[in-house]
Amino acid sequence: MNTVNLSQLLKRQDLWQGTSGLSHDLPHVKSGFHQIDSQLHFNGWPLGHSIELLCDGLHIGELPLLMPALSELSQQHRWIALINPPITPYAPALQAAGVDTSRILIIRTQDDKDLLWATEKALSTGTCSAVISWMHNSDANNAQLRRLQLAAAQSDCLHVQIHNSDQAQKASPASLRIQLNATETGTELNVIKQRGSAAGQHLDVALFSELRDEQQPPQQWPLFSDSIHDAANHSLIDEGTAVAATALH
Amino acid sequence: MLWVAIRLPYLQVDTLNNEQVIDPHSQVPEPSIAIYNNSKRIIQASSNALEQGVAEGMSMATARALCEKIQLLPERIDAPLDALRSLQLFSYRISPHSTIEAPDSLFIEISSTLKVFDGLDSILAIITKELAKRRWRHHVSVGLTMRAAALFSHCAQPPFLTPPSVPTQKQQQRAINQLAINQLQCSSKTILSLSKIGIEYCDQINKLTADDRKRTLSEDFNQYWQSLIPSGNQTRPTFTPPSQFQERVEFLNTINSANGLLFVCNRLAQNLGHYLIAIQGHTCELLWQLHDIEGNSLDIHIATAQPLQQYQPIVELTRLKLEPIKLKQPIDALTLVCDQITYDQQNQQDLFSRNDQHTPAHLLNLLAARLHEQAFFSLDIQPQHQPELAQTAVKAGSTESVQANEIALPPRPTFLLHNPPPLKMIGNQLCWRSPIKLLKGPERIETGWWFIPINRDYYVGQDQEHRLLWIFFDRLKENWFLAGVFS
């Protein structure tokens, strides 16, 4: 065998080489969660690769997981394309997480064809630092997903596809596939595929932990009101909070 | 001065052929076409018609007899002039000094731009490449005066072209002297009178003294002869491009599918690109008009997020616009109009000032062409207490960079529901899909007393599927609602 040709082949990033082929210092963005960065072969979310997040339910738990990365990527002068999110993300929450909301580009498509087209264009034009596509209603086949993977490979952006959990049983060209499950403290991540390394990692990532600690009700909370009434003299303990206090127990 | 003459003797036919939707790579033969005038005589014919014996001055019946499949079309008076204007616009990239001479010639004075383009050969290469692209049969020549260049354009082998060289006055005179008098652009009466006195070649005219010429030859001919010789009082016309671009193409055969128009769209877009480059302008809006055989026209507007100048993005956006269109009637003409031109340098900057091949606006242009304007948007934050009003959807790219708020605000959900669904209260237990346990709260938001008052207490809750929810008790409606979802 011609060893020169073999060495050239081994340099190709798109050639699967078991656990040793893919370099650890590939372009990536820190996920903002130590557990994820340390367990993933890429040391964070890989750039220029398709990532699949598989989950059930409302398909809205994934975004907080990506928020620290989006915050970093929004510093680039490029779009963060959110394609077909089930609900429009709330800008004040994005801003609070450090995301520059002027970089956010929400795209709504009518059908699968446009969804795939918009995703591919967002990847191939090089105008986006991140492309997140909600594909839970999509019937994209393997060839179409492969096409997106190729478009991602030619870009330097974070490409995340969000699918239903039942897609886990199907083959996918994505470099990284993670199953997400909601837990009482946040999200559980099961890595079902990662190119260049073994899969099977189970991670528990705490999300909004400051909100999950149950407070002792009722308690004074900052009053955000532009009422002509004097806020200091306005008691929070009234009918509404009384009902709430009952509900808290 | 140094003039380039471009003579296009078959514009009537060549513009028709070029306007055909012919894939240049396909093996489909070009149609045989001939153009007839009011006297029903052939005035121009396509190459393959000429090969079959069709000739200028022939009757239509004879042409049809020689070439069975020939398409005979009436003369289009404006077509050659429109084509020449289009070429003049292109030539503006080379020199601002040019003039059209109907019916078939364009003259470009290039002495001031020779150095810029690194010599005559480069300029001639640019011109011939463009003419080849347009597939116009042409004769190109150079001369020290406009009339000399025009004269050489009628020669079978124009001088100073192989290799291209700038002639001296003597060299040009020598080249003229070698020509037969019937090659001069004079009336046949003048040529006849010259031959009557025994003059067959220009050399013989040159040997006459000025007095002899004045005495023996007409005043018109003397003026013409003087115009062949360079002098200090030559005038140099200056071309000013029009303030808007409009070009119409009529098809020999009608076109039934929108995709079939792409070839012509590509050429018109290229011409628009040449125009914009020539005037150093940009455009954000252009209009395609598809004229069908019943005289109706379908307008296709293209608006871009960023001013464009190059033709490639225009072609790409046009393709996306045309793709979904299903034509009701065959199309027999196409017009491209661009009258919104900006010269503002600031408009040429990228949205986010990034020097990439594709700017962020490029993606918006593509989305606008394929999807509809409301299909993509950005988010803007408003200084409003009411959560639903704290965010608005705005035109993508219209917002300024927003930095994180330094003042820590109470938590806000990742997704806010615009039509908060009411929650059920089963006993003392709040429910939405599953029972909700309250974790934090309340945060009172009381605002809008001057408009639509709201008075709400917001809480963070968690359902049994571990979803973190933002819910509120509406103190006016006395009911609980789901405001949003954290995770």
Coordinates of C-alpha atoms in Angstrom, one line a residue, chain A residues 57-61 63-64 67 75-79 81 85-96 98-111 113-114 117-118 121-122 124-128 134 156 182-187 207-208 210-215 217-229 234-249, chain B residues 316 320 323 351-354 356-364 366-367 370-372 374-381 385-391 396-405 408-418 425 428-430 432-433 436-450 455 457-460 462 465-468 470 473 475 478 480 485-487:
Chain A
G57 CA -41.7 17.3 25.4
L58 CA -41.7 21.0 24.5
H59 CA -38.3 21.0 23.0
I60 CA -37.4 24.1 24.9
G61 CA -35.0 22.8 27.6
L63 CA -31.6 26.5 24.9
P64 CA -30.4 27.1 28.5
M67 CA -26.8 29.8 26.4
Q75 CA -19.5 38.6 20.5
Q76 CA -18.7 37.8 16.9
H77 CA -20.2 40.1 14.3
R78 CA -22.4 37.3 12.9
W79 CA -25.9 36.0 13.3
A81 CA -29.8 31.8 13.6
P85 CA -38.0 27.4 17.6
P86 CA -41.3 26.2 19.1
I87 CA -41.7 29.4 21.0
T88 CA -39.8 32.6 20.3
P89 CA -37.0 32.9 22.9
Y90 CA -37.4 35.8 25.4
A91 CA -34.9 38.5 24.6
P92 CA -34.6 39.8 28.3
A93 CA -33.6 36.3 29.3
L94 CA -31.1 36.0 26.5
Q95 CA -29.7 39.4 27.5
A96 CA -29.5 38.4 31.1
G98 CA -25.0 37.6 28.2
V99 CA -26.2 37.1 24.7
D100 CA -26.1 40.1 22.4
T101 CA -29.7 40.0 21.2
S102 CA -29.0 42.1 18.2
R103 CA -27.2 39.1 16.7
I104 CA -30.3 36.9 17.1
L105 CA -32.0 36.0 13.8
I106 CA -35.2 34.0 14.2
I107 CA -36.3 32.2 11.1
R108 CA -39.7 30.6 10.6
T109 CA -40.3 28.3 7.7
Q110 CA -43.5 26.8 6.3
D111 CA -42.3 23.4 5.4
K113 CA -37.9 22.0 2.4
D114 CA -37.5 25.6 3.5
W117 CA -32.8 25.2 2.8
A118 CA -32.6 27.9 5.4
K121 CA -27.8 28.7 3.7
A122 CA -27.2 29.8 7.2
S124 CA -22.8 27.8 4.0
T125 CA -22.9 31.6 3.7
G126 CA -20.5 32.0 6.7
T127 CA -22.7 34.7 8.1
C128 CA -23.7 32.8 11.3
W134 CA -35.6 22.7 15.7
D156 CA -16.8 27.5 11.4
A182 CA -35.1 16.7 32.4
T183 CA -34.2 16.1 36.0
E184 CA -35.2 17.7 39.2
T185 CA -32.0 19.7 39.3
G186 CA -31.5 20.4 35.6
T187 CA -30.8 18.2 32.6
L207 CA -29.7 24.5 35.3
F208 CA -31.3 27.4 37.1
E210 CA -30.7 29.3 42.2
L211 CA -34.4 29.1 41.2
R212 CA -34.9 25.5 42.3
D213 CA -34.1 26.1 45.9
E214 CA -37.4 26.4 47.6
Q215 CA -37.7 29.6 49.5
P217 CA -42.9 31.7 51.7
P218 CA -44.1 34.4 51.8
Q219 CA -41.1 36.6 51.5
Q220 CA -40.5 40.2 50.4
W221 CA -39.5 40.3 46.8
P222 CA -38.3 43.4 44.9
L223 CA -41.4 45.3 43.8
F224 CA -41.2 46.3 40.1
S225 CA -44.0 48.7 39.7
D226 CA -44.5 52.1 38.2
S227 CA -47.7 52.6 40.1
I228 CA -48.3 56.0 41.5
H229 CA -48.6 54.3 44.9
H234 CA -47.6 48.9 49.5
S235 CA -48.0 45.6 51.3
L236 CA -47.2 42.5 49.3
I237 CA -49.1 40.4 51.7
D238 CA -52.5 40.8 50.2
E239 CA -55.1 38.6 48.6
G240 CA -52.9 37.4 45.7
T241 CA -50.0 36.5 47.8
A242 CA -52.2 34.9 50.3
V243 CA -53.5 32.5 47.7
A244 CA -49.9 32.0 46.6
A245 CA -48.8 31.3 50.1
T246 CA -51.5 28.7 50.4
A247 CA -50.4 27.1 47.2
L248 CA -46.7 27.1 48.3
H249 CA -47.7 24.6 51.0
Chain B
E316 CA -28.9 34.5 -6.9
L320 CA -34.8 32.3 -5.6
E323 CA -38.3 29.4 -8.5
L351 CA -24.1 45.5 8.8
F352 CA -21.6 44.4 11.3
S353 CA -18.5 45.7 9.6
R354 CA -17.0 42.3 8.9
D356 CA -16.0 38.5 4.7
Q357 CA -16.9 37.3 1.3
H358 CA -20.5 37.2 2.5
T359 CA -21.8 39.8 4.8
P360 CA -24.5 39.2 7.4
A361 CA -26.9 41.0 5.1
H362 CA -26.3 38.4 2.4
L363 CA -28.2 35.8 4.4
L364 CA -31.1 38.2 4.9
L366 CA -31.4 35.1 0.5
L367 CA -34.1 34.6 3.1
R370 CA -37.0 32.6 -0.9
L371 CA -39.2 33.1 2.2
H372 CA -41.3 36.1 2.9
Q374 CA -42.2 38.2 8.0
A375 CA -40.4 34.8 8.0
F376 CA -37.3 36.2 9.7
F377 CA -36.7 38.8 12.3
S378 CA -34.6 39.9 15.2
L379 CA -35.5 40.7 18.8
D380 CA -35.3 44.1 20.4
I381 CA -35.6 44.8 24.1
H385 CA -42.2 46.4 33.0
Q386 CA -44.9 44.3 31.5
P387 CA -43.1 41.2 30.4
E388 CA -45.0 40.8 27.1
L389 CA -44.1 44.3 26.1
A390 CA -40.4 44.0 27.1
Q391 CA -39.6 42.3 23.8
A396 CA -33.5 41.7 11.1
G397 CA -30.4 43.8 11.3
S398 CA -32.2 47.0 12.4
T399 CA -31.1 46.8 16.0
E400 CA -27.9 48.0 17.6
S401 CA -25.5 45.8 19.6
V402 CA -26.9 45.2 23.1
Q403 CA -24.7 44.5 26.0
A404 CA -25.9 42.6 29.1
N405 CA -27.7 44.7 31.6
A408 CA -29.4 42.3 38.1
L409 CA -33.0 41.8 37.3
P410 CA -35.2 39.1 38.7
P411 CA -35.1 35.9 36.7
R412 CA -36.9 35.9 33.3
P413 CA -37.9 32.7 31.5
T414 CA -36.1 31.5 28.4
F415 CA -39.5 31.4 26.5
L416 CA -42.3 33.7 27.2
L417 CA -45.8 32.8 26.1
H418 CA -47.6 35.6 24.4
M425 CA -56.5 25.1 40.6
N428 CA -55.0 24.2 46.8
Q429 CA -52.9 22.7 44.0
L430 CA -52.0 24.6 40.9
W432 CA -50.6 22.7 34.2
R433 CA -50.3 19.3 32.6
I436 CA -47.0 22.7 40.1
K437 CA -44.9 23.3 43.1
L438 CA -44.1 26.9 43.8
L439 CA -40.4 27.6 44.5
K440 CA -39.9 31.4 44.4
G441 CA -42.0 34.5 44.6
P442 CA -43.8 36.7 44.4
E443 CA -42.5 39.4 42.2
R444 CA -45.2 42.0 41.8
I445 CA -45.6 43.7 38.5
E446 CA -48.2 46.5 38.5
T447 CA -48.2 48.8 35.6
G448 CA -50.2 50.2 32.7
W449 CA -52.7 52.1 35.0
W450 CA -52.9 54.8 32.3
N455 CA -51.5 43.8 38.4
D457 CA -47.7 38.4 41.1
Y458 CA -45.1 36.2 39.4
Y459 CA -43.8 33.0 40.8
V460 CA -41.3 30.3 39.8
Q462 CA -41.8 23.3 38.9
E465 CA -41.9 16.6 34.7
H466 CA -39.2 18.9 36.2
R467 CA -40.1 21.8 34.0
L468 CA -39.2 25.1 35.5
W470 CA -42.9 31.1 35.4
F473 CA -51.6 35.3 39.7
R475 CA -54.9 40.1 40.8
E478 CA -58.2 36.7 40.0
W480 CA -53.5 31.9 37.6
V485 CA -40.9 28.4 30.7
F486 CA -37.3 28.5 32.0
S487 CA -36.3 25.0 31.1

